[in-house]
Amino acid sequence: MRPTISDLGLNAGKKARLFRILFQSGLCNGTALFLPYDQGFEHGPRDFFANPDAADPGYVARLAVEGGFNGIVLQIGLAEKFCWDFAGEVPLILKLNGKTDIPSDTEALSPVTATVADAVRLGADAVGYTLYVGSPAQAADLGQYMRVREDAARLGMPLIVWAYPRGSAIEAKGGKDSFYAVDYAARVASELGADMVKVNFPHPEKRSGVPAEYYADFSPQEAMDAVVRSANRTLVLVSGGSRAGDEAMLEKARLSAAAGATGLIFGRNVWQRGHDESLKFAAKLQEILVKYPCHSIENFPRRHRSFGENMLLPS
Amino acid sequence: MRPTISDLGLNAGKKARLFRILFQSGLCNGTALFLPYDQGFEHGPRDFFANPDAADPGYVARLAVEGGFNGIVLQIGLAEKFCWDFAGEVPLILKLNGKTDIPSDTEALSPVTATVADAVRLGADAVGYTLYVGSPAQAADLGQYMRVREDAARLGMPLIVWAYPRGSAIEAKGGKDSFYAVDYAARVASELGADMVKVNFPHPEKRSGVPAEYYADFSPQEAMDAVVRSANRTLVLVSGGSRAGDEAMLEKARLSAAAGATGLIFGRNVWQRGHDESLKFAAKLQEILVKYPCHSIENFPRRHRSFGENMLLPS
Amino acid sequence: MRPTISDLGLNAGKKARLFRILFQSGLCNGTALFLPYDQGFEHGPRDFFANPDAADPGYVARLAVEGGFNGIVLQIGLAEKFCWDFAGEVPLILKLNGKTDIPSDTEALSPVTATVADAVRLGADAVGYTLYVGSPAQAADLGQYMRVREDAARLGMPLIVWAYPRGSAIEAKGGKDSFYAVDYAARVASELGADMVKVNFPHPEKRSGVPAEYYADFSPQEAMDAVVRSANRTLVLVSGGSRAGDEAMLEKARLSAAAGATGLIFGRNVWQRGHDESLKFAAKLQEILVKYPCHSIENFPRRHRSFGENMLLPS
Amino acid sequence: MRPTISDLGLNAGKKARLFRILFQSGLCNGTALFLPYDQGFEHGPRDFFANPDAADPGYVARLAVEGGFNGIVLQIGLAEKFCWDFAGEVPLILKLNGKTDIPSDTEALSPVTATVADAVRLGADAVGYTLYVGSPAQAADLGQYMRVREDAARLGMPLIVWAYPRGSAIEAKGGKDSFYAVDYAARVASELGADMVKVNFPHPEKRSGVPAEYYADFSPQEAMDAVVRSANRTLVLVSGGSRAGDEAMLEKARLSAAAGATGLIFGRNVWQRGHDESLKFAAKLQEILVKYPCHSIENFPRRHRSFGENMLLPS
Amino acid sequence: MRPTISDLGLNAGKKARLFRILFQSGLCNGTALFLPYDQGFEHGPRDFFANPDAADPGYVARLAVEGGFNGIVLQIGLAEKFCWDFAGEVPLILKLNGKTDIPSDTEALSPVTATVADAVRLGADAVGYTLYVGSPAQAADLGQYMRVREDAARLGMPLIVWAYPRGSAIEAKGGKDSFYAVDYAARVASELGADMVKVNFPHPEKRSGVPAEYYADFSPQEAMDAVVRSANRTLVLVSGGSRAGDEAMLEKARLSAAAGATGLIFGRNVWQRGHDESLKFAAKLQEILVKYPCHSIENFPRRHRSFGENMLLPS
């Protein structure tokens, strides 16, 4: 059900960069586990109080490398100051917009903070953009998004859309993580050209105010399946959100992978604990993803990278 | 009554592309049946619940080819990821703006999501733009429309305007599908340079709040005739809207064709049913359109494309 | 051996436009017969003395439509003044550079006369560029060519390269139509991104001054086969050149088609005779091409365009 | 002696891309074996006569993947049409200029055929530029080179300079592969900002016409050592040139690696023989390079990519 | 035989301005008599010695108004300083390039001196450009011409090309006013998008060095007929050249009008004599043109501008 990287209608640059993320990083099996690290901007340093080490971008970057993540997500400032140290060792996803959570979300809009050209210059393998689906500020949002989409297409840079239902209208129609809202958001990302879409896990039990089609009694698995279908050729990443119990998170991960999601993007649930615990939890997520390998696009026989074996092949 | 393609004051590029749509696709007789498929963005995935296959853009594209449609209407994201598969097999109309239906329509505005240059790059034969006629946000709307119109003229790309009365003021003056509102919207599209205009079927019986001139007892046919006259050299397409009874839809199509409309643009009424039923319904619409051929622009004798006959002509 | 249109690494716009040329024009079987008509610029009106009617672009355009050609090649001036009349009826290939034959060819360079944007505006389905391979002026030539290639890629416009060995150096190494020169020219077009390449038929017997690899006793068929291989994913068109005996031209066409060339581009051999004779000769060329259909890319079942049959399918 | 990747003064994008080439491709040990494939443009198809399969870019791309090369070098046309197939599987080095060998080399200049932006769009990990050191046309050469260097810096793209002494003046001063000429060329590349420089193996015995400093009796190893020193923080690649005896080529490779060259760029010596022989010869070159690993830049412990081992680390 | 203004494939702006020149100026019958006055730049003040009054642009402008000319041709400097005085009274044709006759014409090139935007700003109704057909400098010439053509199309400004065979190559092939050269030049202007072309009267008796097709015994009328055919939808203006006998000039005018030329552009033959003599000679030219009215495009009834009244004015 999950599309292969060759089915996505990508140009050569997007395909090469996604290949690096999905087949040359992490599990190298077409799945992805990303480490987002822009919470210092989105929520403030309070997110680091649970594990003060996590306030250090160098610490989190080492975690991304040690943990075999498929990518680390950074805002431009941390990327400029810390990426050089680990350039090439773990893919960089440059987040191109963001905001503080100080003002109200009623007319949510996430302003642009960097460009796709910045991402190219820093050697990033993807860019991220937060689209507040359903926000009354959607005109401004779609306007800045269009520019990002066009630059990403022109420069062959994969575009990951954080498709987040948000604003007064969505609050009146079931809230931001109803099945209706998440399903709609995934579809909007697909209709507007995202290569990957990051969604919250859908809650089919949140029905108050949603359109009639979403009144039925959907299971979480059915809801997640539908979200992946709505996204069609846009690969789905499921967000971890704020820290919750490990088993609940792993179940979310299992349902997502079973539905055909390509991967997980878990930040606070990873680094809001000690170093070794973080790596252990990441490994548990990978234990799930390793069971859902994606059809590889590798057209050609290929020597294994360890040199000893290399020697054997041509003889 | 319907103008021929040579009467429209088109430049060479617009004429060549319209010729492909009207005379080299579908019935090839100067009429048009379009398949719109941007409802996943405009309304969300709930529109696909009646026929879950329709959530797959590949399925709908195949329907457009099999059904002999004159064009399929897509937003940029689906066009980027799916068009390559059927490039050239059915004309693409790239929709250049759109919005979700989550926030209120009081100050309706449909933000730009793609450019005429995107349409050129994808090999589209026309572009679509939603103009919310009468919306309090008309200043922003006309501003972005002007840019689209200029680019379309410069690049020889036919411009189809979705002329939709919308917003608080129109609600107070008879609503969005009164004869008054539809007639006014068709004229605005013509005054502002649309090559084709998509309108809702006018309802002359909706008179509450409309100007006095629209109080008289107009028949649906008289109303539709007037709308086509108001559009003058802008070709008219009649929208299907949300799904309704087949006979009512066919009657709408008959009245439209008789009034001189060039074609129909029916989406949900087509694909919100099973595959074979969709094709049967499309064929019924074509049975109407085939009776209203438009004067061809073909100036030159032309060999038939089947090679056997080809051989006979010059000898 | 001939690549299908899906194998060529084309973006959606290039694929859609090539599809129109190869599968919706002429024989509609993946082959191409083009009518070039820029000789009034390249050689002057003397080329029309054999058939004065041919001085009239309207006459030649009618010939292209009547004869079922896959495209007509024009310079910008004739395209601007005549294309409107037949816009959409036969694909336009806009030639983007050209020169008179008055000055010497020693340092041959064909200056740019129009842009890819002009071609888009006129609704053209391809552009043509003459690259004088091996000319001492190659720096200027490649400079202006790069701009054309980039614009063509950006706008999804197929690029046909007239790959013509020319200049003092090539004259010293076997001349412009040796197997060596034609083979090299086809490869250069491929290395530099042509979607189609127009070559002269190679003459393996011209060996004086060519590199040692070309000394062997190649048959014309072997030479033509090699040229098609050198062009790899660039489709090959064989030029007619100045008027010669019909049987010689037909034999050239047969060898080209057998080698996997996609088509023929014959001008003077067509229109330097009376109207009916021109159509008869075109039909003879098509009798050859019809035997070499290319694998279609049509992925989807498709209703036939004649309406009667249309009606039968969905029932 | 050889600088590590962290010593080179690179920005983050250049470092990330070089890391991929040197530590995530081929032997993954900081050395490089590149497969150049632009000879169809530089010399014409005659280079493929020894192994006709090599005329097919797909065949050569497979060879690059199978042989564990660190990169394949292509001109824009072949990159556009073939890269998609293997995007991400082997690094692409896009060659940004080139020329045919038809006109005289007296005033050698290699015109620009593509831009750094093209390379970004195609997902390339480096760009190549031929600088004809000492050519009378050096003003034009350095002019276009400056633009390439600036773009490469701005976009974080490693720049490999083919530093080739060429033209009438160098012919009069010992020829293009004297120790003097190669040494000078390596230094020019370094002085002008190359990240890597491709040189011919220096011939200290060619002394006729060279400056007095190069009269002494240098051994090949001493000459090669000096060239690497002249290049300082510009990594050195040694070119294979036209095909020669295997033992001579391997000796050239040994001396280069011992001198501190980072790698080898061998084309005709690889693909001008059968498929299995090509791979065997590449393996022999790698047997040399594996003995000269470069200090890694890996700052962080890293889980091995095979999942089983992955599981062990954090526990 | 002469095309009407509606047959020319013009956009609305070009059509409106040409209509002013051809139907609202001079004889108002679709013919044109232009007064060129750039000889002070092209030849120097020596051209005014025969009638010193003619050195005063105000005097010549008055002549243009009094003589009922369809336009006056000026370089930018005189247009800037004198046009205000008679703005609107006689159409201005702004000449956009020019040169002195001091250097040799071997590699003739006429540099650009003003832009189409200057012409718009000055209220001109057409622009003029000298193209030196066949000059070895054709690359530079065509480059600057393309810019003028595109600007003229974009701004709706009619473009008159002075199509002058010139340079060493044309001198070797029969000279600049042979039938061959003039015929070729007219065609080049047409192929490259001129709306009007100014040619010298062709001399069929100049045969030395011309291509074989031009060896036959053509009469002046046959030659002029052929030139008009070669120009097809580009209107033809015949140049007066240096002053000659009145009867010879009138005969040239008669043959031109009979061949279907739209008009005459006579300067020195007009103003190199006294004021009244100038007007008398212009009237004689108009007596010829009045016999060759062009089909009007006037769709609407309109007050007639009867020629009789016209005739009274200069007498």
Coordinates of C-alpha atoms in Angstrom, one line a residue, chain D:
Chain D
M1 CA 50.2 14.4 4.8
R2 CA 46.8 14.3 3.1
P3 CA 44.5 16.9 4.8
T4 CA 41.3 15.5 6.4
I5 CA 38.0 16.8 5.4
S6 CA 37.8 19.0 8.5
D7 CA 41.0 20.8 7.6
L8 CA 39.8 22.2 4.3
G9 CA 38.0 25.4 5.2
L10 CA 34.8 24.1 3.7
N11 CA 31.3 25.5 4.5
A12 CA 28.7 23.1 5.9
G13 CA 27.1 22.2 2.5
K14 CA 30.5 21.5 0.8
K15 CA 31.5 19.4 3.8
A16 CA 28.3 17.4 3.9
R17 CA 28.5 16.6 0.2
L18 CA 32.2 15.7 0.3
F19 CA 31.5 13.5 3.3
R20 CA 29.0 11.6 1.3
I21 CA 31.4 11.1 -1.6
L22 CA 34.4 10.2 0.6
F23 CA 32.9 8.4 3.6
Q24 CA 29.5 7.2 2.5
S25 CA 30.4 5.9 -1.0
G26 CA 32.9 3.5 -2.5
L27 CA 35.4 2.4 0.1
C28 CA 34.0 4.8 2.7
N29 CA 37.5 5.5 3.9
G30 CA 38.1 9.0 2.7
T31 CA 39.5 8.0 -0.7
A32 CA 37.8 8.3 -4.0
L33 CA 37.5 6.4 -7.3
F34 CA 35.6 8.3 -9.9
L35 CA 34.2 7.1 -13.2
P36 CA 34.3 10.0 -15.8
Y37 CA 31.9 9.6 -18.7
D38 CA 31.9 12.7 -20.9
Q39 CA 34.2 11.4 -23.5
G40 CA 31.3 11.1 -26.0
F41 CA 31.4 14.9 -26.0
E42 CA 35.1 15.5 -25.6
H43 CA 36.3 12.9 -28.2
G44 CA 33.2 11.6 -29.9
P45 CA 31.7 8.1 -30.1
R46 CA 35.0 6.6 -31.3
D47 CA 35.9 6.1 -27.7
F48 CA 33.2 3.5 -27.5
F49 CA 34.4 1.4 -30.4
A50 CA 36.6 -0.8 -28.1
N51 CA 33.5 -1.8 -26.1
P52 CA 30.3 -0.8 -27.8
D53 CA 28.2 -1.4 -24.6
A54 CA 30.0 1.6 -23.2
A55 CA 28.0 3.9 -25.6
D56 CA 25.0 3.3 -23.4
P57 CA 25.0 5.6 -20.4
G58 CA 22.8 3.2 -18.5
Y59 CA 25.4 0.5 -18.9
V60 CA 28.1 2.8 -17.5
A61 CA 25.9 4.0 -14.7
R62 CA 25.3 0.4 -13.6
L63 CA 29.1 -0.1 -13.8
A64 CA 29.6 2.8 -11.4
V65 CA 27.1 1.3 -8.9
E66 CA 28.3 -2.3 -9.2
G67 CA 32.0 -1.2 -9.1
G68 CA 31.5 0.8 -5.9
F69 CA 32.7 4.0 -7.4
N70 CA 32.6 7.2 -5.4
G71 CA 31.0 9.1 -8.2
I72 CA 30.1 9.2 -11.9
V73 CA 30.9 12.3 -14.0
L74 CA 28.3 13.3 -16.6
Q75 CA 27.5 16.2 -18.9
I76 CA 24.0 17.8 -18.4
G77 CA 22.3 15.9 -21.2
L78 CA 23.1 12.4 -19.9
A79 CA 22.5 13.5 -16.3
E80 CA 19.0 14.8 -17.2
K81 CA 18.0 11.7 -19.1
F82 CA 19.6 8.9 -17.1
C83 CA 20.2 10.2 -13.5
W84 CA 16.7 9.7 -12.3
D85 CA 17.1 5.9 -12.7
F86 CA 20.0 5.7 -10.2
A87 CA 19.4 9.0 -8.2
G88 CA 21.1 8.6 -4.9
E89 CA 22.7 5.2 -5.6
V90 CA 26.0 6.7 -6.7
P91 CA 27.1 10.4 -6.3
L92 CA 26.7 12.5 -9.4
I93 CA 29.5 14.9 -10.4
L94 CA 28.0 17.2 -13.0
K95 CA 30.5 18.5 -15.4
L96 CA 29.8 22.2 -16.1
N97 CA 31.8 22.8 -19.2
G98 CA 33.2 20.9 -22.2
K99 CA 33.9 21.0 -25.9
T100 CA 34.4 18.8 -28.9
D101 CA 38.0 18.0 -30.0
I102 CA 37.2 19.0 -33.6
P103 CA 38.6 22.5 -33.7
S104 CA 42.3 23.2 -32.8
D105 CA 43.4 23.4 -29.2
T106 CA 45.7 26.3 -29.9
E107 CA 43.4 28.7 -28.0
A108 CA 41.7 26.0 -25.9
L109 CA 38.6 27.1 -24.1
S110 CA 35.9 24.8 -22.7
P111 CA 32.5 26.6 -22.8
V112 CA 30.0 26.4 -20.0
T113 CA 27.2 23.9 -20.7
A114 CA 25.4 23.8 -17.4
T115 CA 25.2 25.7 -14.1
V116 CA 25.7 24.9 -10.4
A117 CA 21.9 25.4 -10.0
D118 CA 21.4 22.5 -12.5
A119 CA 23.7 20.4 -10.3
V120 CA 21.6 21.2 -7.2
R121 CA 18.4 20.4 -9.0
L122 CA 19.8 17.0 -10.1
G123 CA 20.9 16.2 -6.6
A124 CA 24.6 16.2 -7.6
D125 CA 27.3 16.0 -4.9
A126 CA 29.9 18.0 -6.8
V127 CA 30.5 19.9 -10.0
G128 CA 33.4 19.7 -12.4
Y129 CA 35.0 22.5 -14.4
T130 CA 37.8 22.3 -17.0
L131 CA 40.3 25.1 -16.6
Y132 CA 42.8 25.2 -19.5
V133 CA 45.8 26.5 -17.6
G134 CA 48.1 28.6 -19.8
S135 CA 45.7 28.9 -22.7
P136 CA 45.8 32.2 -24.6
A137 CA 42.0 32.2 -23.9
Q138 CA 42.6 32.3 -20.2
A139 CA 40.7 35.6 -19.8
A140 CA 37.5 34.1 -21.0
D141 CA 38.2 30.9 -19.1
L142 CA 38.8 32.6 -15.8
G143 CA 35.8 34.8 -16.3
Q144 CA 33.4 31.9 -16.6
Y145 CA 35.2 30.0 -13.9
M146 CA 34.8 32.8 -11.4
R147 CA 31.0 32.6 -11.8
V148 CA 31.1 28.8 -11.3
R149 CA 33.2 29.2 -8.1
E150 CA 31.0 31.8 -6.7
D151 CA 27.8 29.8 -7.3
A152 CA 29.4 26.7 -5.9
A153 CA 30.4 28.6 -2.7
R154 CA 26.9 30.1 -2.4
L155 CA 25.2 26.7 -2.8
G156 CA 27.6 24.6 -0.8
M157 CA 28.6 22.5 -3.8
P158 CA 32.1 21.0 -3.9
L159 CA 34.1 22.2 -7.0
I160 CA 36.4 19.8 -8.8
V161 CA 38.7 21.5 -11.3
W162 CA 40.1 19.6 -14.2
A163 CA 43.4 21.6 -14.3
Y164 CA 44.7 20.9 -17.7
P165 CA 47.7 22.8 -19.1
R166 CA 46.8 23.4 -22.8
G167 CA 47.3 25.7 -25.8
S168 CA 50.1 26.9 -28.0
A169 CA 52.2 28.4 -25.2
I170 CA 52.3 25.3 -23.0
E171 CA 53.2 23.2 -26.1
A172 CA 56.3 25.4 -26.5
K173 CA 57.2 25.0 -22.8
G174 CA 57.4 21.2 -22.3
G175 CA 53.8 20.1 -23.2
K176 CA 50.7 19.4 -21.2
D177 CA 52.0 16.6 -19.0
S178 CA 55.5 17.8 -18.0
F179 CA 56.1 18.0 -14.2
Y180 CA 56.3 21.8 -14.7
A181 CA 52.9 22.1 -16.3
V182 CA 51.1 19.7 -14.0
D183 CA 52.6 21.2 -10.9
Y184 CA 51.7 24.7 -12.1
A185 CA 48.1 23.6 -13.0
A186 CA 47.6 22.0 -9.5
R187 CA 48.7 25.2 -7.9
V188 CA 46.5 27.4 -10.1
A189 CA 43.5 25.3 -9.1
S190 CA 44.4 25.7 -5.4
E191 CA 45.0 29.5 -5.8
L192 CA 41.6 29.9 -7.5
G193 CA 39.5 27.9 -5.0
A194 CA 39.1 24.4 -6.2
D195 CA 38.0 21.9 -3.5
M196 CA 39.5 19.0 -5.6
V197 CA 41.8 19.2 -8.5
K198 CA 42.1 16.6 -11.3
V199 CA 45.6 16.4 -12.8
N200 CA 47.5 14.3 -15.2
F201 CA 50.3 12.3 -13.8
P202 CA 53.4 14.5 -14.0
H203 CA 56.3 13.5 -16.3
P204 CA 59.5 15.0 -14.8
E205 CA 61.5 13.7 -17.8
K206 CA 59.8 16.1 -20.1
R207 CA 62.1 19.0 -19.7
S208 CA 62.5 20.7 -23.1
G209 CA 61.3 24.3 -22.8
V210 CA 60.4 24.1 -19.1
P211 CA 61.7 26.7 -16.6
A212 CA 65.1 26.0 -15.1
E213 CA 63.7 24.9 -11.7
Y214 CA 62.3 21.8 -13.3
Y215 CA 65.6 20.7 -15.0
A216 CA 66.7 18.5 -12.0
D217 CA 66.4 14.7 -12.0
F218 CA 63.1 14.2 -10.2
S219 CA 61.7 10.8 -9.7
P220 CA 58.0 10.3 -10.6
Q221 CA 57.3 9.9 -6.8
E222 CA 59.0 13.2 -6.1
A223 CA 57.1 14.9 -8.8
M224 CA 53.8 13.6 -7.6
D225 CA 54.6 14.5 -4.0
A226 CA 55.3 18.1 -5.1
V227 CA 52.1 18.3 -7.0
V228 CA 50.1 17.3 -3.9
R229 CA 52.1 19.9 -1.9
S230 CA 51.3 22.5 -4.5
A231 CA 47.6 21.8 -4.2
N232 CA 47.8 22.1 -0.4
R233 CA 44.2 22.1 0.9
T234 CA 42.8 21.2 -2.5
L235 CA 42.4 17.4 -2.7
V236 CA 44.2 15.8 -5.6
L237 CA 42.7 13.3 -8.1
V238 CA 44.9 11.7 -10.7
S239 CA 43.5 11.2 -14.2
G240 CA 43.8 8.0 -16.1
G241 CA 43.9 9.5 -19.6
S242 CA 43.7 7.3 -22.7
R243 CA 44.0 3.6 -22.2
A244 CA 47.3 2.1 -21.4
G245 CA 48.8 -1.1 -20.0
D246 CA 47.2 -2.2 -16.7
E247 CA 50.5 -2.4 -14.8
A248 CA 51.5 1.1 -15.8
M249 CA 48.1 2.4 -14.7
L250 CA 48.3 0.6 -11.3
E251 CA 51.8 1.9 -10.7
K252 CA 50.6 5.4 -11.5
A253 CA 47.8 4.8 -8.9
R254 CA 50.3 3.5 -6.3
L255 CA 52.6 6.5 -6.6
S256 CA 49.6 8.9 -6.5
A257 CA 48.2 7.3 -3.3
A258 CA 51.6 7.3 -1.7
A259 CA 52.0 11.0 -2.5
G260 CA 48.8 11.8 -0.7
A261 CA 46.4 12.1 -3.6
T262 CA 42.8 11.5 -2.5
G263 CA 41.8 9.5 -5.4
L264 CA 41.8 8.4 -9.0
I265 CA 39.5 9.3 -11.9
F266 CA 39.8 6.6 -14.5
G267 CA 37.3 6.3 -17.4
R268 CA 38.6 4.8 -20.6
N269 CA 40.9 2.5 -18.7
V270 CA 37.9 1.1 -17.0
W271 CA 35.0 0.9 -19.5
Q272 CA 37.1 0.3 -22.7
R273 CA 37.0 -3.4 -21.9
G274 CA 34.2 -6.0 -21.1
H275 CA 31.9 -5.7 -18.1
D276 CA 33.7 -8.2 -15.8
E277 CA 37.1 -7.0 -16.8
S278 CA 36.1 -3.4 -16.0
L279 CA 35.0 -4.4 -12.5
K280 CA 38.1 -6.4 -11.9
F281 CA 40.3 -3.5 -12.9
A282 CA 38.3 -1.1 -10.6
A283 CA 38.8 -3.6 -7.7
K284 CA 42.5 -3.5 -8.3
L285 CA 42.5 0.2 -8.0
Q286 CA 40.5 -0.1 -4.8
E287 CA 43.0 -2.6 -3.4
I288 CA 45.5 0.3 -3.6
L289 CA 43.2 3.0 -2.2
V290 CA 42.1 0.8 0.8
K291 CA 45.7 1.0 2.1
Y292 CA 45.5 4.8 2.3
P293 CA 42.5 5.6 4.5
C294 CA 42.0 9.2 5.4
H295 CA 41.5 10.4 8.9
S296 CA 37.8 10.4 9.4
I297 CA 35.9 13.4 10.4
E298 CA 33.4 11.4 12.4
N299 CA 33.2 13.2 15.7
F300 CA 30.5 11.1 17.1
P301 CA 30.1 7.4 17.9
R302 CA 27.7 5.9 15.4
R303 CA 25.6 2.8 15.3
H304 CA 26.5 0.4 12.5
R305 CA 23.9 0.4 9.9
S306 CA 22.9 -3.2 10.1
F307 CA 19.9 -3.4 12.3
G308 CA 20.9 -6.3 14.4
E309 CA 24.0 -4.5 15.7
N310 CA 22.0 -1.4 16.0
M311 CA 20.0 -3.1 18.7
L312 CA 23.0 -3.8 20.8
L313 CA 24.5 -0.4 21.1
P314 CA 22.1 1.5 23.4
S315 CA 21.6 -1.5 25.7

